[in-house]
Amino acid sequence: MDLTTTMEKLALEIDGRFVEYSYKNTIITVPLNRDRFQSVTGYLIDRPQGTMLEFMSTVCTLRPEIDHRAMLELNQELYYSKVMIHEGFLKVAAAALFDHCTEDLVKDMIMEVAYVADDLEMRIIGHDIY
């Protein structure tokens, strides 16, 4: 599977935007409704077990009103993604071994990350930032 081609195809399919920064870093902007969008960054990361494909989207900076227990419990309901704290931000991420990825898996991972991150962003902040 060619990641760039797959993500460009998905961006066209969903009327989104795709930007390739390098062969290991991409961004796809997912339109969720007429007024809301969510940016999902894709990374290829070399790990001892193989190359990982990870998608990540920022929800908000860490803030006292975030119910961390609720975020952990939300992880049980998600299929591909997880809620996490990364570099001082609440984020949603999904990852898989690149060799196991298909176009359908990539699409499902990106869409889940985008929708979950946007939902959390709206519940916590009340408007679209990322």
Tab-separated table of N, CA, C and O in Angstrom:
chain	number	residue	atom	x	y	z
A	1	MET	N	0.835	-1.170	0.000
A	1	MET	CA	0.000	0.000	0.000
A	1	MET	C	0.888	1.244	0.000
A	1	MET	O	1.854	1.328	0.742
A	2	ASP	N	0.540	2.216	-0.809
A	2	ASP	CA	1.231	3.493	-0.859
A	2	ASP	C	0.437	4.484	-0.012
A	2	ASP	O	-0.698	4.826	-0.332
A	3	LEU	N	1.032	4.934	1.093
A	3	LEU	CA	0.328	5.776	2.050
A	3	LEU	C	-0.108	7.102	1.440
A	3	LEU	O	-1.243	7.536	1.636
A	4	THR	N	0.755	7.754	0.702
A	4	THR	CA	0.414	9.043	0.102
A	4	THR	C	-0.781	8.908	-0.821
A	4	THR	O	-1.741	9.677	-0.734
A	5	THR	N	-0.763	7.930	-1.695
A	5	THR	CA	-1.864	7.714	-2.631
A	5	THR	C	-3.157	7.408	-1.884
A	5	THR	O	-4.223	7.933	-2.220
A	6	THR	N	-3.073	6.574	-0.864
A	6	THR	CA	-4.253	6.205	-0.077
A	6	THR	C	-4.856	7.430	0.597
A	6	THR	O	-6.076	7.635	0.575
A	7	MET	N	-4.016	8.271	1.201
A	7	MET	CA	-4.526	9.445	1.897
A	7	MET	C	-5.039	10.514	0.929
A	7	MET	O	-6.035	11.176	1.207
A	8	GLU	N	-4.387	10.665	-0.218
A	8	GLU	CA	-4.896	11.591	-1.235
A	8	GLU	C	-6.262	11.142	-1.729
A	8	GLU	O	-7.172	11.954	-1.885
A	9	LYS	N	-6.415	9.860	-1.951
A	9	LYS	CA	-7.690	9.286	-2.401
A	9	LYS	C	-8.779	9.518	-1.357
A	9	LYS	O	-9.895	9.915	-1.696
A	10	LEU	N	-8.456	9.304	-0.087
A	10	LEU	CA	-9.417	9.520	0.982
A	10	LEU	C	-9.810	10.997	1.063
A	10	LEU	O	-10.992	11.321	1.206
A	11	ALA	N	-8.841	11.887	0.964
A	11	ALA	CA	-9.139	13.323	1.021
A	11	ALA	C	-10.113	13.716	-0.092
A	11	ALA	O	-11.061	14.478	0.147
A	12	LEU	N	-9.910	13.198	-1.284
A	12	LEU	CA	-10.839	13.471	-2.386
A	12	LEU	C	-12.217	12.893	-2.095
A	12	LEU	O	-13.243	13.536	-2.339
A	13	GLU	N	-12.248	11.684	-1.586
A	13	GLU	CA	-13.504	10.987	-1.299
A	13	GLU	C	-14.361	11.726	-0.272
A	13	GLU	O	-15.581	11.792	-0.404
A	14	ILE	N	-13.728	12.298	0.750
A	14	ILE	CA	-14.475	12.946	1.824
A	14	ILE	C	-14.520	14.466	1.666
A	14	ILE	O	-15.026	15.162	2.541
A	15	ASP	N	-13.993	14.984	0.559
A	15	ASP	CA	-13.913	16.419	0.305
A	15	ASP	C	-13.060	17.121	1.361
A	15	ASP	O	-13.394	18.193	1.839
A	16	GLY	N	-11.962	16.461	1.735
A	16	GLY	CA	-11.032	17.010	2.713
A	16	GLY	C	-9.802	17.551	2.023
A	16	GLY	O	-9.774	17.712	0.801
A	17	ARG	N	-8.784	17.821	2.820
A	17	ARG	CA	-7.518	18.307	2.282
A	17	ARG	C	-6.403	17.400	2.772
A	17	ARG	O	-6.424	16.915	3.903
A	18	PHE	N	-5.401	17.231	1.930
A	18	PHE	CA	-4.257	16.392	2.263
A	18	PHE	C	-2.977	17.172	2.025
A	18	PHE	O	-2.831	17.831	0.999
A	19	VAL	N	-2.040	17.105	2.977
A	19	VAL	CA	-0.736	17.736	2.830
A	19	VAL	C	0.319	16.711	3.228
A	19	VAL	O	0.232	16.100	4.296
A	20	GLU	N	1.299	16.526	2.368
A	20	GLU	CA	2.410	15.630	2.675
A	20	GLU	C	3.627	16.491	2.999
A	20	GLU	O	4.126	17.224	2.158
A	21	TYR	N	4.091	16.414	4.262
A	21	TYR	CA	5.275	17.155	4.663
A	21	TYR	C	6.540	16.388	4.327
A	21	TYR	O	7.557	16.962	3.996
A	22	SER	N	6.483	15.073	4.462
A	22	SER	CA	7.596	14.205	4.103
A	22	SER	C	7.001	12.815	3.909
A	22	SER	O	5.809	12.613	4.139
A	23	TYR	N	7.819	11.859	3.534
A	23	TYR	CA	7.276	10.516	3.355
A	23	TYR	C	6.903	9.880	4.688
A	23	TYR	O	6.249	8.844	4.724
A	24	LYS	N	7.261	10.524	5.816
A	24	LYS	CA	6.931	9.989	7.138
A	24	LYS	C	5.965	10.870	7.923
A	24	LYS	O	5.655	10.572	9.063
A	25	ASN	N	5.472	11.955	7.340
A	25	ASN	CA	4.609	12.871	8.077
A	25	ASN	C	3.608	13.522	7.125
A	25	ASN	O	4.004	14.205	6.180
A	26	THR	N	2.320	13.327	7.402
A	26	THR	CA	1.258	13.862	6.564
A	26	THR	C	0.144	14.440	7.432
A	26	THR	O	0.045	14.120	8.610
A	27	ILE	N	-0.687	15.275	6.839
A	27	ILE	CA	-1.869	15.790	7.537
A	27	ILE	C	-3.055	15.694	6.595
A	27	ILE	O	-2.957	16.054	5.419
A	28	ILE	N	-4.165	15.212	7.143
A	28	ILE	CA	-5.413	15.202	6.398
A	28	ILE	C	-6.427	15.971	7.230
A	28	ILE	O	-6.541	15.769	8.441
A	29	THR	N	-7.115	16.916	6.597
A	29	THR	CA	-8.159	17.677	7.262
A	29	THR	C	-9.488	17.056	6.877
A	29	THR	O	-9.833	16.980	5.697
A	30	VAL	N	-10.219	16.602	7.894
A	30	VAL	CA	-11.457	15.861	7.692
A	30	VAL	C	-12.637	16.794	7.958
A	30	VAL	O	-12.785	17.306	9.070
A	31	PRO	N	-13.492	17.026	6.929
A	31	PRO	CA	-14.706	17.806	7.178
A	31	PRO	C	-15.719	16.916	7.900
A	31	PRO	O	-15.996	15.801	7.479
A	32	LEU	N	-16.265	17.423	9.013
A	32	LEU	CA	-17.194	16.627	9.813
A	32	LEU	C	-18.634	17.066	9.606
A	32	LEU	O	-19.545	16.258	9.674
A	33	ASN	N	-18.850	18.332	9.405
A	33	ASN	CA	-20.121	18.881	8.956
A	33	ASN	C	-19.797	20.214	8.317
A	33	ASN	O	-18.630	20.546	8.146
A	34	ARG	N	-20.775	21.011	8.008
A	34	ARG	CA	-20.491	22.220	7.227
A	34	ARG	C	-19.637	23.256	7.957
A	34	ARG	O	-19.007	24.091	7.328
A	35	ASP	N	-19.591	23.207	9.291
A	35	ASP	CA	-18.838	24.206	10.031
A	35	ASP	C	-17.678	23.644	10.843
A	35	ASP	O	-17.006	24.392	11.537
A	36	ARG	N	-17.464	22.342	10.816
A	36	ARG	CA	-16.439	21.747	11.681
A	36	ARG	C	-15.492	20.867	10.869
A	36	ARG	O	-15.905	20.145	9.972
A	37	PHE	N	-14.217	20.958	11.235
A	37	PHE	CA	-13.161	20.184	10.591
A	37	PHE	C	-12.245	19.659	11.683
A	37	PHE	O	-12.163	20.223	12.764
A	38	GLN	N	-11.530	18.575	11.392
A	38	GLN	CA	-10.543	18.065	12.342
A	38	GLN	C	-9.301	17.657	11.561
A	38	GLN	O	-9.393	16.913	10.578
A	39	SER	N	-8.155	18.135	11.991
A	39	SER	CA	-6.887	17.768	11.361
A	39	SER	C	-6.339	16.517	12.024
A	39	SER	O	-6.294	16.427	13.251
A	40	VAL	N	-5.938	15.566	11.202
A	40	VAL	CA	-5.360	14.311	11.674
A	40	VAL	C	-3.973	14.183	11.051
A	40	VAL	O	-3.831	14.206	9.834
A	41	THR	N	-2.964	14.074	11.914
A	41	THR	CA	-1.590	13.939	11.440
A	41	THR	C	-1.220	12.465	11.381
A	41	THR	O	-1.505	11.712	12.308
A	42	GLY	N	-0.612	12.069	10.285
A	42	GLY	CA	-0.150	10.693	10.108
A	42	GLY	C	1.361	10.637	10.222
A	42	GLY	O	2.070	11.519	9.722
A	43	TYR	N	1.836	9.606	10.904
A	43	TYR	CA	3.275	9.416	11.101
A	43	TYR	C	3.658	7.987	10.748
A	43	TYR	O	2.937	7.050	11.088
A	44	LEU	N	4.792	7.810	10.118
A	44	LEU	CA	5.416	6.499	9.986
A	44	LEU	C	6.562	6.484	10.980
A	44	LEU	O	7.452	7.346	10.939
A	45	ILE	N	6.516	5.541	11.913
A	45	ILE	CA	7.483	5.490	12.999
A	45	ILE	C	8.174	4.139	12.997
A	45	ILE	O	7.498	3.099	13.044
A	46	ASP	N	9.491	4.142	12.925
A	46	ASP	CA	10.250	2.890	12.974
A	46	ASP	C	10.391	2.436	14.416
A	46	ASP	O	10.867	3.191	15.272
A	47	ARG	N	9.942	1.217	14.670
A	47	ARG	CA	10.041	0.613	15.998
A	47	ARG	C	10.682	-0.765	15.831
A	47	ARG	O	10.719	-1.310	14.723
A	48	PRO	N	11.167	-1.353	16.925
A	48	PRO	CA	11.817	-2.665	16.820
A	48	PRO	C	10.923	-3.736	16.173
A	48	PRO	O	11.412	-4.593	15.444
A	49	GLN	N	9.616	-3.668	16.401
A	49	GLN	CA	8.719	-4.682	15.835
A	49	GLN	C	8.318	-4.396	14.390
A	49	GLN	O	7.653	-5.202	13.767
A	50	GLY	N	8.735	-3.249	13.865
A	50	GLY	CA	8.429	-2.898	12.482
A	50	GLY	C	8.002	-1.446	12.379
A	50	GLY	O	7.950	-0.715	13.369
A	51	THR	N	7.658	-1.012	11.187
A	51	THR	CA	7.207	0.355	10.964
A	51	THR	C	5.752	0.474	11.380
A	51	THR	O	4.904	-0.308	10.946
A	52	MET	N	5.483	1.456	12.231
A	52	MET	CA	4.129	1.713	12.700
A	52	MET	C	3.539	2.888	11.925
A	52	MET	O	4.245	3.855	11.622
A	53	LEU	N	2.257	2.790	11.617
A	53	LEU	CA	1.509	3.902	11.050
A	53	LEU	C	0.632	4.432	12.175
A	53	LEU	O	-0.164	3.689	12.743
A	54	GLU	N	0.818	5.698	12.523
A	54	GLU	CA	0.045	6.287	13.613
A	54	GLU	C	-0.658	7.533	13.120
A	54	GLU	O	-0.085	8.331	12.384
A	55	PHE	N	-1.915	7.675	13.529
A	55	PHE	CA	-2.687	8.878	13.251
A	55	PHE	C	-3.015	9.527	14.584
A	55	PHE	O	-3.383	8.845	15.538
A	56	MET	N	-2.879	10.867	14.652
A	56	MET	CA	-3.090	11.560	15.906
A	56	MET	C	-3.777	12.895	15.637
A	56	MET	O	-3.481	13.561	14.645
A	57	SER	N	-4.700	13.264	16.533
A	57	SER	CA	-5.385	14.544	16.435
A	57	SER	C	-5.460	15.182	17.815
A	57	SER	O	-5.744	14.515	18.806
A	58	THR	N	-5.223	16.470	17.864
A	58	THR	CA	-5.233	17.209	19.119
A	58	THR	C	-6.652	17.600	19.492
A	58	THR	O	-7.421	18.070	18.656
A	59	VAL	N	-6.975	17.429	20.777
A	59	VAL	CA	-8.272	17.842	21.314
A	59	VAL	C	-8.132	19.222	21.961
A	59	VAL	O	-8.837	20.157	21.605
A	60	CYS	N	-7.222	19.336	22.941
A	60	CYS	CA	-7.030	20.602	23.649
A	60	CYS	C	-5.796	20.497	24.532
A	60	CYS	O	-5.258	19.406	24.727
A	61	THR	N	-5.377	21.623	25.072
A	61	THR	CA	-4.318	21.588	26.076
A	61	THR	C	-4.901	20.963	27.337
A	61	THR	O	-6.115	20.975	27.553
A	62	LEU	N	-4.035	20.419	28.159
A	62	LEU	CA	-4.510	19.851	29.416
A	62	LEU	C	-5.089	20.967	30.276
A	62	LEU	O	-4.533	22.058	30.341
A	63	ARG	N	-6.215	20.665	30.917
A	63	ARG	CA	-6.891	21.643	31.755
A	63	ARG	C	-7.582	20.942	32.902
A	63	ARG	O	-7.913	19.762	32.789
A	64	PRO	N	-7.792	21.622	34.003
A	64	PRO	CA	-8.337	20.978	35.208
A	64	PRO	C	-9.716	20.343	35.020
A	64	PRO	O	-10.033	19.354	35.686
A	65	GLU	N	-10.538	20.889	34.147
A	65	GLU	CA	-11.896	20.358	33.998
A	65	GLU	C	-11.974	19.033	33.225
A	65	GLU	O	-13.040	18.440	33.114
A	66	ILE	N	-10.873	18.546	32.709
A	66	ILE	CA	-10.882	17.255	32.003
A	66	ILE	C	-11.036	16.139	33.029
A	66	ILE	O	-10.275	16.056	33.988
A	67	ASP	N	-12.012	15.307	32.806
A	67	ASP	CA	-12.251	14.143	33.668
A	67	ASP	C	-11.379	13.002	33.143
A	67	ASP	O	-11.753	12.304	32.208
A	68	HIS	N	-10.215	12.831	33.755
A	68	HIS	CA	-9.262	11.830	33.270
A	68	HIS	C	-9.823	10.414	33.353
A	68	HIS	O	-9.554	9.582	32.484
A	69	ARG	N	-10.582	10.124	34.379
A	69	ARG	CA	-11.196	8.793	34.491
A	69	ARG	C	-12.154	8.551	33.326
A	69	ARG	O	-12.149	7.474	32.725
A	70	ALA	N	-12.948	9.563	32.987
A	70	ALA	CA	-13.877	9.428	31.856
A	70	ALA	C	-13.114	9.192	30.556
A	70	ALA	O	-13.565	8.419	29.695
A	71	MET	N	-11.959	9.824	30.410
A	71	MET	CA	-11.153	9.634	29.199
A	71	MET	C	-10.642	8.194	29.128
A	71	MET	O	-10.661	7.568	28.060
A	72	LEU	N	-10.185	7.656	30.252
A	72	LEU	CA	-9.735	6.261	30.277
A	72	LEU	C	-10.890	5.306	29.994
A	72	LEU	O	-10.733	4.321	29.271
A	73	GLU	N	-12.063	5.601	30.549
A	73	GLU	CA	-13.227	4.745	30.305
A	73	GLU	C	-13.680	4.825	28.851
A	73	GLU	O	-14.150	3.836	28.289
A	74	LEU	N	-13.523	5.996	28.230
A	74	LEU	CA	-13.863	6.145	26.815
A	74	LEU	C	-13.024	5.207	25.952
A	74	LEU	O	-13.507	4.665	24.953
A	75	ASN	N	-11.781	4.970	26.347
A	75	ASN	CA	-10.912	4.072	25.585
A	75	ASN	C	-11.535	2.688	25.399
A	75	ASN	O	-11.292	2.031	24.390
A	76	GLN	N	-12.345	2.243	26.366
A	76	GLN	CA	-12.989	0.931	26.255
A	76	GLN	C	-14.028	0.893	25.139
A	76	GLN	O	-14.330	-0.171	24.619
A	77	GLU	N	-14.574	2.040	24.778
A	77	GLU	CA	-15.638	2.104	23.778
A	77	GLU	C	-15.112	2.271	22.354
A	77	GLU	O	-15.851	2.076	21.400
A	78	LEU	N	-13.866	2.651	22.226
A	78	LEU	CA	-13.301	2.954	20.912
A	78	LEU	C	-12.769	1.692	20.249
A	78	LEU	O	-12.260	0.801	20.912
A	79	TYR	N	-12.863	1.657	18.934
A	79	TYR	CA	-12.449	0.473	18.200
A	79	TYR	C	-10.970	0.538	17.813
A	79	TYR	O	-10.209	-0.367	18.108
A	80	TYR	N	-10.569	1.604	17.143
A	80	TYR	CA	-9.188	1.731	16.675
A	80	TYR	C	-8.347	2.670	17.535
A	80	TYR	O	-7.149	2.518	17.647
A	81	SER	N	-8.970	3.673	18.071
A	81	SER	CA	-8.223	4.764	18.686
A	81	SER	C	-8.204	4.699	20.206
A	81	SER	O	-8.862	3.857	20.815
A	82	LYS	N	-7.438	5.627	20.777
A	82	LYS	CA	-7.338	5.760	22.224
A	82	LYS	C	-7.160	7.232	22.542
A	82	LYS	O	-6.618	8.004	21.745
A	83	VAL	N	-7.623	7.619	23.722
A	83	VAL	CA	-7.412	8.969	24.213
A	83	VAL	C	-6.113	8.937	25.006
A	83	VAL	O	-5.865	8.005	25.771
A	84	MET	N	-5.285	9.968	24.802
A	84	MET	CA	-3.979	9.964	25.454
A	84	MET	C	-3.525	11.380	25.777
A	84	MET	O	-4.083	12.346	25.256
A	85	ILE	N	-2.532	11.468	26.636
A	85	ILE	CA	-1.866	12.736	26.917
A	85	ILE	C	-0.511	12.677	26.230
A	85	ILE	O	0.247	11.733	26.402
A	86	HIS	N	-0.229	13.702	25.415
A	86	HIS	CA	1.016	13.745	24.649
A	86	HIS	C	1.479	15.195	24.568
A	86	HIS	O	0.754	16.055	24.071
A	87	GLU	N	2.675	15.458	25.093
A	87	GLU	CA	3.297	16.782	25.020
A	87	GLU	C	2.398	17.887	25.560
A	87	GLU	O	2.315	18.977	24.993
A	88	GLY	N	1.686	17.607	26.663
A	88	GLY	CA	0.856	18.620	27.298
A	88	GLY	C	-0.517	18.815	26.683
A	88	GLY	O	-1.227	19.761	27.021
A	89	PHE	N	-0.900	17.935	25.779
A	89	PHE	CA	-2.198	18.026	25.114
A	89	PHE	C	-2.982	16.736	25.310
A	89	PHE	O	-2.399	15.648	25.400
A	90	LEU	N	-4.304	16.858	25.334
A	90	LEU	CA	-5.179	15.699	25.235
A	90	LEU	C	-5.327	15.416	23.746
A	90	LEU	O	-5.646	16.327	22.969
A	91	LYS	N	-5.045	14.184	23.349
A	91	LYS	CA	-5.093	13.818	21.934
A	91	LYS	C	-5.815	12.495	21.761
A	91	LYS	O	-5.994	11.737	22.705
A	92	VAL	N	-6.203	12.221	20.533
A	92	VAL	CA	-6.765	10.929	20.149
A	92	VAL	C	-5.829	10.347	19.106
A	92	VAL	O	-5.403	11.052	18.182
A	93	ALA	N	-5.473	9.065	19.254
A	93	ALA	CA	-4.516	8.438	18.344
A	93	ALA	C	-4.939	7.013	18.022
A	93	ALA	O	-5.647	6.371	18.798
A	94	ALA	N	-4.508	6.544	16.877
A	94	ALA	CA	-4.688	5.148	16.470
A	94	ALA	C	-3.403	4.713	15.777
A	94	ALA	O	-2.769	5.508	15.085
A	95	ALA	N	-3.017	3.451	15.977
A	95	ALA	CA	-1.774	2.966	15.377
A	95	ALA	C	-1.913	1.509	14.972
A	95	ALA	O	-2.680	0.755	15.571
A	96	ALA	N	-1.157	1.132	13.949
A	96	ALA	CA	-1.116	-0.251	13.485
A	96	ALA	C	0.216	-0.465	12.777
A	96	ALA	O	0.855	0.497	12.315
A	97	LEU	N	0.638	-1.717	12.710
A	97	LEU	CA	1.824	-2.029	11.918
A	97	LEU	C	1.537	-1.691	10.460
A	97	LEU	O	0.503	-2.096	9.912
A	98	PHE	N	2.434	-0.933	9.846
A	98	PHE	CA	2.207	-0.483	8.471
A	98	PHE	C	1.999	-1.656	7.509
A	98	PHE	O	1.154	-1.593	6.625
A	99	ASP	N	2.747	-2.723	7.702
A	99	ASP	CA	2.622	-3.886	6.806
A	99	ASP	C	1.249	-4.537	6.871
A	99	ASP	O	0.862	-5.262	5.955
A	100	HIS	N	0.487	-4.284	7.932
A	100	HIS	CA	-0.849	-4.871	8.092
A	100	HIS	C	-1.959	-3.938	7.629
A	100	HIS	O	-3.127	-4.321	7.635
A	101	CYS	N	-1.610	-2.713	7.242
A	101	CYS	CA	-2.614	-1.721	6.883
A	101	CYS	C	-3.152	-1.916	5.471
A	101	CYS	O	-2.404	-2.246	4.554
A	102	THR	N	-4.431	-1.712	5.354
A	102	THR	CA	-5.110	-1.688	4.056
A	102	THR	C	-5.722	-0.294	3.890
A	102	THR	O	-5.794	0.480	4.854
A	103	GLU	N	-6.192	0.005	2.698
A	103	GLU	CA	-6.848	1.296	2.484
A	103	GLU	C	-8.053	1.453	3.394
A	103	GLU	O	-8.282	2.526	3.957
A	104	ASP	N	-8.839	0.397	3.546
A	104	ASP	CA	-10.020	0.467	4.406
A	104	ASP	C	-9.634	0.707	5.857
A	104	ASP	O	-10.281	1.491	6.562
A	105	LEU	N	-8.587	0.055	6.334
A	105	LEU	CA	-8.141	0.244	7.710
A	105	LEU	C	-7.667	1.676	7.931
A	105	LEU	O	-8.023	2.313	8.929
A	106	VAL	N	-6.897	2.203	7.009
A	106	VAL	CA	-6.412	3.579	7.111
A	106	VAL	C	-7.588	4.547	7.182
A	106	VAL	O	-7.636	5.434	8.032
A	107	LYS	N	-8.565	4.373	6.303
A	107	LYS	CA	-9.746	5.240	6.308
A	107	LYS	C	-10.482	5.144	7.641
A	107	LYS	O	-10.840	6.167	8.236
A	108	ASP	N	-10.732	3.933	8.116
A	108	ASP	CA	-11.458	3.753	9.376
A	108	ASP	C	-10.707	4.370	10.550
A	108	ASP	O	-11.317	5.007	11.421
A	109	MET	N	-9.392	4.206	10.585
A	109	MET	CA	-8.594	4.783	11.666
A	109	MET	C	-8.662	6.317	11.643
A	109	MET	O	-8.902	6.950	12.670
A	110	ILE	N	-8.472	6.902	10.474
A	110	ILE	CA	-8.501	8.361	10.343
A	110	ILE	C	-9.865	8.912	10.740
A	110	ILE	O	-9.959	9.892	11.487
A	111	MET	N	-10.923	8.292	10.250
A	111	MET	CA	-12.263	8.803	10.531
A	111	MET	C	-12.604	8.688	12.017
A	111	MET	O	-13.185	9.607	12.589
A	112	GLU	N	-12.234	7.578	12.651
A	112	GLU	CA	-12.516	7.457	14.075
A	112	GLU	C	-11.729	8.491	14.876
A	112	GLU	O	-12.286	9.153	15.760
A	113	VAL	N	-10.464	8.645	14.583
A	113	VAL	CA	-9.646	9.646	15.281
A	113	VAL	C	-10.266	11.031	15.111
A	113	VAL	O	-10.421	11.785	16.081
A	114	ALA	N	-10.659	11.393	13.912
A	114	ALA	CA	-11.223	12.721	13.651
A	114	ALA	C	-12.535	12.938	14.403
A	114	ALA	O	-12.717	13.968	15.064
A	115	TYR	N	-13.448	11.985	14.315
A	115	TYR	CA	-14.754	12.153	14.959
A	115	TYR	C	-14.654	12.165	16.483
A	115	TYR	O	-15.303	12.967	17.146
A	116	VAL	N	-13.834	11.297	17.053
A	116	VAL	CA	-13.692	11.253	18.510
A	116	VAL	C	-13.013	12.533	19.002
A	116	VAL	O	-13.459	13.146	19.981
A	117	ALA	N	-11.947	12.960	18.340
A	117	ALA	CA	-11.251	14.180	18.754
A	117	ALA	C	-12.180	15.388	18.654
A	117	ALA	O	-12.211	16.234	19.555
A	118	ASP	N	-12.941	15.475	17.575
A	118	ASP	CA	-13.855	16.605	17.414
A	118	ASP	C	-14.949	16.585	18.481
A	118	ASP	O	-15.292	17.631	19.038
A	119	ASP	N	-15.490	15.420	18.779
A	119	ASP	CA	-16.530	15.311	19.803
A	119	ASP	C	-15.986	15.753	21.169
A	119	ASP	O	-16.638	16.526	21.878
A	120	LEU	N	-14.809	15.279	21.515
A	120	LEU	CA	-14.206	15.680	22.788
A	120	LEU	C	-13.895	17.176	22.809
A	120	LEU	O	-14.117	17.853	23.818
A	121	GLU	N	-13.388	17.690	21.719
A	121	GLU	CA	-13.072	19.111	21.618
A	121	GLU	C	-14.333	19.949	21.858
A	121	GLU	O	-14.302	20.929	22.613
A	122	MET	N	-15.440	19.544	21.263
A	122	MET	CA	-16.691	20.279	21.432
A	122	MET	C	-17.197	20.187	22.873
A	122	MET	O	-17.649	21.178	23.439
A	123	ARG	N	-17.110	18.996	23.472
A	123	ARG	CA	-17.582	18.820	24.849
A	123	ARG	C	-16.717	19.567	25.854
A	123	ARG	O	-17.229	20.123	26.815
A	124	ILE	N	-15.414	19.584	25.640
A	124	ILE	CA	-14.507	20.199	26.615
A	124	ILE	C	-14.360	21.700	26.389
A	124	ILE	O	-14.405	22.487	27.329
A	125	ILE	N	-14.181	22.122	25.150
A	125	ILE	CA	-13.898	23.529	24.838
A	125	ILE	C	-15.145	24.272	24.361
A	125	ILE	O	-15.305	25.440	24.625
A	126	GLY	N	-15.974	23.597	23.581
A	126	GLY	CA	-17.198	24.224	23.094
A	126	GLY	C	-17.103	24.819	21.710
A	126	GLY	O	-18.096	25.324	21.183
A	127	HIS	N	-15.932	24.757	21.097
A	127	HIS	CA	-15.799	25.242	19.721
A	127	HIS	C	-14.602	24.577	19.042
A	127	HIS	O	-13.793	23.933	19.681
A	128	ASP	N	-14.510	24.775	17.733
A	128	ASP	CA	-13.495	24.124	16.903
A	128	ASP	C	-12.181	24.897	16.977
A	128	ASP	O	-12.136	26.079	16.662
A	129	ILE	N	-11.127	24.220	17.426
A	129	ILE	CA	-9.792	24.834	17.457
A	129	ILE	C	-8.844	24.092	16.532
A	129	ILE	O	-8.119	24.680	15.756
A	130	TYR	N	-8.806	22.758	16.663
A	130	TYR	CA	-7.863	21.943	15.912
A	130	TYR	C	-8.558	21.241	14.784
A	130	TYR	O	-8.151	20.412	14.144
